[in-house]
Amino acid sequence: MVTVTLAQRKSAVLTPSGLACLAGIPTINLTAGCPHGCLYCYSQGYSCYPGRGRVVLYANALEKLKSELARKRKRPQAVYFSPASDLFQPVPEVLEMAYGILEYLLAQGIGVAFLTKGRIPEGHMELLRPKAAIVRAQVGLVTLDPDVAARFEPGAPRPADRLAQIHSLVAGGIRTQVRLDPILPGVTDDRGTLSDLLAALAQAGVDCVAASTLFLRPALANALKAALPEEECRKLLGHFKPADRLAIHAEHSTVTALPLGLRREILTRVADVARRHGLHVNVCACKNPDLPSQCCGIAGDWPADGPQAAQHPLFGTLKQPGH
Ligand code: SF4
């Protein structure tokens, strides 16, 4: 059961992101809150988070978008949805708003990139397919195990449905990556689980995966403690040491990360299994500034990305993979 509240957004709807992979690509959140209710969702720590089962929909988002774009000297090449919510939530009002915004942007020739765990309705797919050249999709999928998914992502579609969604996006000619993030230590990081998932993705026509491991903040640790069986929670959180603070570029903040050695071990395993299935893995650089990592391509690749990304301060400091 989701409670939807309408609100008027006062601040700009097009928001720049601190993520290096989103340099030059503004972002939009249509809502605060998301009914997928993932236990590991970082937005639970944000001041605008309305609480579990609650969604605040910005009713004036389309109107504001139009006036903000009209005032811009240079229009963005693409817009990214959504840093702290999901464009394809199972909420009719949100889906209707999403349709209107996608329709407007695509008609203007502005590309759309989205990361979703949601089910994209057929009507929205009909809008996206003919514009596939300016659409980039990332689907969040961390396991094929329906029980694990039901515990950690209780409101999101089942993994099998997301796999079918990936098939459909790829078949529609839309460039589609998968986001294997967060990898849950001791839950989804074993070779067998990774192999099942990555084999299914390769079969679905995916060739690139972005990966990172879970990190903790107090709100997130509390959500895990409140919802998981005690034994599983202890096992999961037992991998973290409070002293392992990491300054991540994603939000210019510090988090409790997995110890460097364990993160390296897990991400190396992911890359190894992926290689066996013919997939390429990008390790999220913003969340792993202490590892050789890359742009995770959260918004897909756009022709102007290269120079923009290269100018971003983060990429100036990165080691190249393998160095
Ligand atoms: S789908 Fe994304 S935004 Fe929604 S709850 Fe899950 S992690 Fe958060």
GROMACS .gro file of C-alpha atoms and ligand atoms in nm:
model
  331
    1MET     CA    1   0.000   0.000   0.000
    2VAL     CA    2   0.152   0.330  -0.114
    3THR     CA    3   0.041   0.673   0.004
    4VAL     CA    4   0.084   0.936  -0.266
    5THR     CA    5   0.098   1.307  -0.179
    6LEU     CA    6   0.112   1.583  -0.437
    7ALA     CA    7   0.353   1.871  -0.383
    8GLN     CA    8   0.472   2.174  -0.577
    9ARG     CA    9   0.844   2.168  -0.632
   10LYS     CA   10   0.999   2.504  -0.549
   11SER     CA   11   1.363   2.439  -0.638
   12ALA     CA   12   1.479   2.365  -0.994
   13VAL     CA   13   1.362   2.035  -1.135
   14LEU     CA   14   1.675   1.995  -1.353
   15THR     CA   15   1.952   1.929  -1.102
   16PRO     CA   16   2.324   1.886  -1.170
   17SER     CA   17   2.479   1.573  -1.022
   18GLY     CA   18   2.808   1.526  -0.840
   19LEU     CA   19   2.859   1.192  -1.017
   20ALA     CA   20   3.141   1.201  -1.267
   21CYS     CA   21   2.944   0.986  -1.512
   22LEU     CA   22   2.669   1.249  -1.515
   23ALA     CA   23   2.895   1.543  -1.600
   24GLY     CA   24   2.688   1.773  -1.820
   25ILE     CA   25   2.373   1.562  -1.784
   26PRO     CA   26   2.112   1.712  -1.551
   27THR     CA   27   1.898   1.482  -1.340
   28ILE     CA   28   1.531   1.481  -1.243
   29ASN     CA   29   1.352   1.317  -0.952
   30LEU     CA   30   0.978   1.311  -1.016
   31THR     CA   31   0.919   1.199  -0.660
   32ALA     CA   32   1.069   1.190  -0.316
   33GLY     CA   33   1.035   0.833  -0.192
   34CYS     CA   34   0.996   0.518  -0.397
   35PRO     CA   35   0.756   0.228  -0.339
   36HIS     CA   36   1.014  -0.031  -0.439
   37GLY     CA   37   1.137   0.008  -0.082
   38CYS     CA   38   1.484  -0.141  -0.133
   39LEU     CA   39   1.642  -0.191   0.209
   40TYR     CA   40   1.977  -0.070   0.078
   41CYS     CA   41   1.838   0.246  -0.087
   42TYR     CA   42   2.070   0.539  -0.014
   43SER     CA   43   1.783   0.790  -0.040
   44GLN     CA   44   1.656   0.671   0.300
   45GLY     CA   45   1.919   0.899   0.455
   46TYR     CA   46   1.809   1.211   0.265
   47SER     CA   47   1.620   1.488   0.444
   48CYS     CA   48   1.338   1.478   0.184
   49TYR     CA   49   1.279   1.103   0.228
   50PRO     CA   50   0.911   1.072   0.323
   51GLY     CA   51   0.932   0.727   0.487
   52ARG     CA   52   0.855   0.373   0.372
   53GLY     CA   53   0.539   0.333   0.165
   54ARG     CA   54   0.515   0.708   0.101
   55VAL     CA   55   0.568   0.894  -0.223
   56VAL     CA   56   0.565   1.269  -0.274
   57LEU     CA   57   0.498   1.347  -0.642
   58TYR     CA   58   0.609   1.686  -0.774
   59ALA     CA   59   0.294   1.780  -0.963
   60ASN     CA   60   0.454   2.080  -1.135
   61ALA     CA   61   0.759   1.892  -1.268
   62LEU     CA   62   0.664   1.909  -1.638
   63GLU     CA   63   0.567   2.273  -1.625
   64LYS     CA   64   0.892   2.361  -1.446
   65LEU     CA   65   1.095   2.150  -1.686
   66LYS     CA   66   0.954   2.339  -1.984
   67SER     CA   67   1.026   2.679  -1.837
   68GLU     CA   68   1.376   2.581  -1.720
   69LEU     CA   69   1.466   2.445  -2.063
   70ALA     CA   70   1.325   2.755  -2.233
   71ARG     CA   71   1.563   2.971  -2.026
   72LYS     CA   72   1.874   2.764  -2.103
   73ARG     CA   73   2.120   2.900  -2.358
   74LYS     CA   74   2.241   2.549  -2.433
   75ARG     CA   75   2.002   2.260  -2.398
   76PRO     CA   76   2.136   1.943  -2.239
   77GLN     CA   77   2.205   1.651  -2.466
   78ALA     CA   78   2.023   1.420  -2.227
   79VAL     CA   79   1.847   1.410  -1.892
   80TYR     CA   80   1.896   1.134  -1.634
   81PHE     CA   81   1.620   0.976  -1.422
   82SER     CA   82   1.646   0.945  -1.129
   83PRO     CA   83   1.919   0.981  -0.869
   84ALA     CA   84   1.693   0.918  -0.567
   85SER     CA   85   1.371   0.762  -0.699
   86ASP     CA   86   1.251   0.546  -0.989
   87LEU     CA   87   1.080   0.670  -1.304
   88PHE     CA   88   0.875   0.352  -1.347
   89GLN     CA   89   0.712   0.312  -1.007
   90PRO     CA   90   0.391   0.111  -0.975
   91VAL     CA   91   0.195   0.430  -0.906
   92PRO     CA   92  -0.044   0.546  -1.184
   93GLU     CA   93   0.006   0.918  -1.115
   94VAL     CA   94   0.385   0.880  -1.134
   95LEU     CA   95   0.370   0.674  -1.453
   96GLU     CA   96   0.141   0.932  -1.614
   97MET     CA   97   0.380   1.211  -1.520
   98ALA     CA   98   0.676   1.003  -1.644
   99TYR     CA   99   0.501   0.955  -1.980
  100GLY     CA  100   0.439   1.328  -2.023
  101ILE     CA  101   0.798   1.418  -1.939
  102LEU     CA  102   0.952   1.151  -2.161
  103GLU     CA  103   0.720   1.250  -2.447
  104TYR     CA  104   0.819   1.616  -2.412
  105LEU     CA  105   1.195   1.556  -2.390
  106LEU     CA  106   1.204   1.311  -2.680
  107ALA     CA  107   0.993   1.542  -2.899
  108GLN     CA  108   1.252   1.815  -2.829
  109GLY     CA  109   1.532   1.582  -2.938
  110ILE     CA  110   1.669   1.566  -2.584
  111GLY     CA  111   1.790   1.219  -2.488
  112VAL     CA  112   1.671   1.030  -2.183
  113ALA     CA  113   1.871   0.796  -1.965
  114PHE     CA  114   1.720   0.607  -1.678
  115LEU     CA  115   1.807   0.357  -1.411
  116THR     CA  116   1.507   0.151  -1.307
  117LYS     CA  117   1.396  -0.158  -1.124
  118GLY     CA  118   1.039  -0.096  -1.231
  119ARG     CA  119   0.810  -0.246  -1.492
  120ILE     CA  120   0.796  -0.018  -1.796
  121PRO     CA  121   0.438  -0.014  -1.927
  122GLU     CA  122   0.389  -0.103  -2.293
  123GLY     CA  123   0.264   0.249  -2.371
  124HIS     CA  124   0.591   0.395  -2.242
  125MET     CA  125   0.788   0.136  -2.441
  126GLU     CA  126   0.600   0.247  -2.754
  127LEU     CA  127   0.721   0.598  -2.684
  128LEU     CA  128   1.082   0.489  -2.628
  129ARG     CA  129   1.134   0.239  -2.912
  130PRO     CA  130   1.111   0.480  -3.209
  131LYS     CA  131   1.355   0.711  -3.027
  132ALA     CA  132   1.596   0.433  -2.929
  133ALA     CA  133   1.893   0.629  -3.067
  134ILE     CA  134   1.852   0.884  -2.786
  135VAL     CA  135   1.746   0.649  -2.506
  136ARG     CA  136   1.983   0.474  -2.263
  137ALA     CA  137   1.857   0.223  -2.009
  138GLN     CA  138   2.012   0.074  -1.699
  139VAL     CA  139   1.819  -0.193  -1.513
  140GLY     CA  140   1.901  -0.260  -1.148
  141LEU     CA  141   1.934  -0.632  -1.081
  142VAL     CA  142   2.151  -0.784  -0.807
  143THR     CA  143   2.028  -1.143  -0.800
  144LEU     CA  144   1.803  -1.390  -0.979
  145ASP     CA  145   1.697  -1.542  -0.645
  146PRO     CA  146   1.331  -1.440  -0.590
  147ASP     CA  147   1.353  -1.491  -0.212
  148VAL     CA  148   1.659  -1.269  -0.171
  149ALA     CA  149   1.499  -1.007  -0.397
  150ALA     CA  150   1.173  -1.019  -0.199
  151ARG     CA  151   1.362  -0.954   0.125
  152PHE     CA  152   1.588  -0.675  -0.001
  153GLU     CA  153   1.366  -0.512  -0.267
  154PRO     CA  154   1.015  -0.591  -0.137
  155GLY     CA  155   0.824  -0.356  -0.369
  156ALA     CA  156   1.020  -0.411  -0.690
  157PRO     CA  157   0.926  -0.653  -0.970
  158ARG     CA  158   1.060  -1.007  -0.940
  159PRO     CA  159   1.403  -1.074  -1.094
  160ALA     CA  160   1.245  -1.286  -1.369
  161ASP     CA  161   1.024  -0.992  -1.466
  162ARG     CA  162   1.322  -0.758  -1.473
  163LEU     CA  163   1.508  -1.006  -1.691
  164ALA     CA  164   1.209  -1.007  -1.929
  165GLN     CA  165   1.219  -0.626  -1.921
  166ILE     CA  166   1.586  -0.632  -2.019
  167HIS     CA  167   1.505  -0.866  -2.309
  168SER     CA  168   1.232  -0.630  -2.423
  169LEU     CA  169   1.454  -0.319  -2.403
  170VAL     CA  170   1.733  -0.490  -2.597
  171ALA     CA  171   1.486  -0.624  -2.855
  172GLY     CA  172   1.351  -0.270  -2.893
  173GLY     CA  173   1.697  -0.150  -2.996
  174ILE     CA  174   1.754   0.044  -2.673
  175ARG     CA  175   2.110   0.040  -2.541
  176THR     CA  176   2.074  -0.138  -2.210
  177GLN     CA  177   2.318  -0.200  -1.929
  178VAL     CA  178   2.259  -0.371  -1.599
  179ARG     CA  179   2.351  -0.227  -1.263
  180LEU     CA  180   2.478  -0.494  -1.025
  181ASP     CA  181   2.478  -0.259  -0.731
  182PRO     CA  182   2.487  -0.310  -0.445
  183ILE     CA  183   2.649  -0.651  -0.430
  184LEU     CA  184   2.556  -0.783  -0.085
  185PRO     CA  185   2.853  -0.951   0.087
  186GLY     CA  186   2.775  -1.304   0.198
  187VAL     CA  187   2.436  -1.291   0.021
  188THR     CA  188   2.484  -1.226  -0.352
  189ASP     CA  189   2.862  -1.226  -0.395
  190ASP     CA  190   2.937  -1.598  -0.434
  191ARG     CA  191   3.060  -1.733  -0.765
  192GLY     CA  192   2.748  -1.945  -0.827
  193THR     CA  193   2.502  -1.659  -0.773
  194LEU     CA  194   2.709  -1.425  -0.989
  195SER     CA  195   2.750  -1.684  -1.262
  196ASP     CA  196   2.374  -1.755  -1.281
  197LEU     CA  197   2.298  -1.385  -1.303
  198LEU     CA  198   2.568  -1.290  -1.550
  199ALA     CA  199   2.492  -1.589  -1.776
  200ALA     CA  200   2.126  -1.485  -1.789
  201LEU     CA  201   2.222  -1.127  -1.870
  202ALA     CA  202   2.452  -1.236  -2.151
  203GLN     CA  203   2.169  -1.446  -2.288
  204ALA     CA  204   1.939  -1.145  -2.272
  205GLY     CA  205   2.177  -0.954  -2.498
  206VAL     CA  206   2.347  -0.738  -2.235
  207ASP     CA  207   2.719  -0.680  -2.287
  208CYS     CA  208   2.806  -0.438  -2.009
  209VAL     CA  209   2.744  -0.437  -1.634
  210ALA     CA  210   2.818  -0.164  -1.377
  211ALA     CA  211   2.910  -0.301  -1.036
  212SER     CA  212   2.970  -0.185  -0.682
  213THR     CA  213   2.933  -0.325  -0.332
  214LEU     CA  214   2.703  -0.221  -0.049
  215PHE     CA  215   2.808   0.066   0.171
  216LEU     CA  216   2.644   0.178   0.491
  217ARG     CA  217   2.504   0.491   0.642
  218PRO     CA  218   2.314   0.497   0.972
  219ALA     CA  219   1.965   0.516   0.808
  220LEU     CA  220   2.052   0.228   0.582
  221ALA     CA  221   2.193   0.009   0.858
  222ASN     CA  222   1.876   0.075   1.060
  223ALA     CA  223   1.652  -0.025   0.767
  224LEU     CA  224   1.844  -0.351   0.727
  225LYS     CA  225   1.824  -0.424   1.103
  226ALA     CA  226   1.451  -0.354   1.114
  227ALA     CA  227   1.359  -0.571   0.816
  228LEU     CA  228   1.598  -0.866   0.796
  229PRO     CA  229   1.600  -1.181   1.008
  230GLU     CA  230   1.854  -1.131   1.289
  231GLU     CA  231   2.093  -1.400   1.170
  232GLU     CA  232   2.106  -1.273   0.811
  233CYS     CA  233   2.148  -0.914   0.928
  234ARG     CA  234   2.433  -1.005   1.161
  235LYS     CA  235   2.605  -1.196   0.880
  236LEU     CA  236   2.568  -0.907   0.636
  237LEU     CA  237   2.665  -0.624   0.870
  238GLY     CA  238   2.947  -0.833   1.022
  239HIS     CA  239   3.153  -0.764   0.710
  240PHE     CA  240   3.168  -0.393   0.795
  241LYS     CA  241   3.405  -0.229   1.042
  242PRO     CA  242   3.303   0.119   1.166
  243ALA     CA  243   3.661   0.240   1.117
  244ASP     CA  244   3.644   0.172   0.742
  245ARG     CA  245   3.517   0.517   0.651
  246LEU     CA  246   3.552   0.606   0.286
  247ALA     CA  247   3.509   0.948   0.131
  248ILE     CA  248   3.307   0.874  -0.180
  249HIS     CA  249   3.275   1.109  -0.472
  250ALA     CA  250   2.912   1.014  -0.529
  251GLU     CA  251   2.779   1.255  -0.271
  252HIS     CA  252   3.085   1.431  -0.134
  253SER     CA  253   3.034   1.243   0.190
  254THR     CA  254   3.184   0.960   0.389
  255VAL     CA  255   3.028   0.618   0.433
  256THR     CA  256   3.120   0.291   0.600
  257ALA     CA  257   3.258   0.081   0.317
  258LEU     CA  258   3.358  -0.282   0.306
  259PRO     CA  259   3.729  -0.324   0.382
  260LEU     CA  260   3.935  -0.252   0.071
  261GLY     CA  261   4.065  -0.609   0.047
  262LEU     CA  262   3.715  -0.758   0.053
  263ARG     CA  263   3.582  -0.508  -0.200
  264ARG     CA  264   3.872  -0.582  -0.429
  265GLU     CA  265   3.816  -0.957  -0.390
  266ILE     CA  266   3.442  -0.934  -0.468
  267LEU     CA  267   3.481  -0.700  -0.765
  268THR     CA  268   3.763  -0.910  -0.909
  269ARG     CA  269   3.537  -1.215  -0.880
  270VAL     CA  270   3.256  -1.030  -1.060
  271ALA     CA  271   3.493  -0.924  -1.340
  272ASP     CA  272   3.628  -1.278  -1.372
  273VAL     CA  273   3.283  -1.441  -1.389
  274ALA     CA  274   3.161  -1.171  -1.629
  275ARG     CA  275   3.456  -1.228  -1.861
  276ARG     CA  276   3.368  -1.596  -1.881
  277HIS     CA  277   3.023  -1.496  -2.003
  278GLY     CA  278   3.154  -1.239  -2.250
  279LEU     CA  279   3.046  -0.937  -2.043
  280HIS     CA  280   3.240  -0.624  -1.960
  281VAL     CA  281   3.226  -0.486  -1.604
  282ASN     CA  282   3.272  -0.123  -1.505
  283VAL     CA  283   3.343  -0.071  -1.136
  284CYS     CA  284   3.176   0.245  -1.009
  285ALA     CA  285   3.459   0.497  -0.964
  286CYS     CA  286   3.259   0.740  -0.750
  287LYS     CA  287   3.195   0.472  -0.487
  288ASN     CA  288   3.543   0.317  -0.511
  289PRO     CA  289   3.790   0.605  -0.527
  290ASP     CA  290   4.057   0.379  -0.372
  291LEU     CA  291   4.035   0.112  -0.645
  292PRO     CA  292   4.131   0.114  -1.011
  293SER     CA  293   3.787   0.181  -1.151
  294GLN     CA  294   3.608   0.349  -1.434
  295CYS     CA  295   3.311   0.561  -1.528
  296CYS     CA  296   3.025   0.322  -1.454
  297GLY     CA  297   2.828   0.467  -1.744
  298ILE     CA  298   2.521   0.528  -1.530
  299ALA     CA  299   2.366   0.741  -1.805
  300GLY     CA  300   2.502   0.538  -2.094
  301ASP     CA  301   2.743   0.677  -2.348
  302TRP     CA  302   2.666   1.000  -2.531
  303PRO     CA  303   2.881   1.147  -2.806
  304ALA     CA  304   2.979   1.448  -2.595
  305ASP     CA  305   3.053   1.246  -2.283
  306GLY     CA  306   3.417   1.185  -2.360
  307PRO     CA  307   3.542   1.543  -2.341
  308GLN     CA  308   3.300   1.627  -2.058
  309ALA     CA  309   3.399   1.327  -1.853
  310ALA     CA  310   3.765   1.380  -1.924
  311GLN     CA  311   3.738   1.733  -1.787
  312HIS     CA  312   3.569   1.617  -1.469
  313PRO     CA  313   3.809   1.645  -1.172
  314LEU     CA  314   3.743   1.286  -1.065
  315PHE     CA  315   3.858   1.136  -1.390
  316GLY     CA  316   4.174   1.340  -1.376
  317THR     CA  317   4.279   1.144  -1.067
  318LEU     CA  318   4.179   0.794  -1.168
  319LYS     CA  319   4.427   0.518  -1.222
  320GLN     CA  320   4.367   0.321  -1.538
  321PRO     CA  321   4.234  -0.034  -1.499
  322GLY     CA  322   4.511  -0.278  -1.428
  323HIS     CA  323   4.760  -0.016  -1.305
  324SF4     S1  324   1.431   0.134  -0.684
  324SF4    FE1  325   1.604   0.271  -0.647
  324SF4     S2  326   1.515   0.460  -0.566
  324SF4    FE2  327   1.358   0.297  -0.548
  324SF4     S3  328   1.383   0.217  -0.339
  324SF4    FE3  329   1.505   0.086  -0.479
  324SF4     S4  330   1.712   0.176  -0.473
  324SF4    FE4  331   1.572   0.333  -0.390
   0.00000   0.00000   0.00000
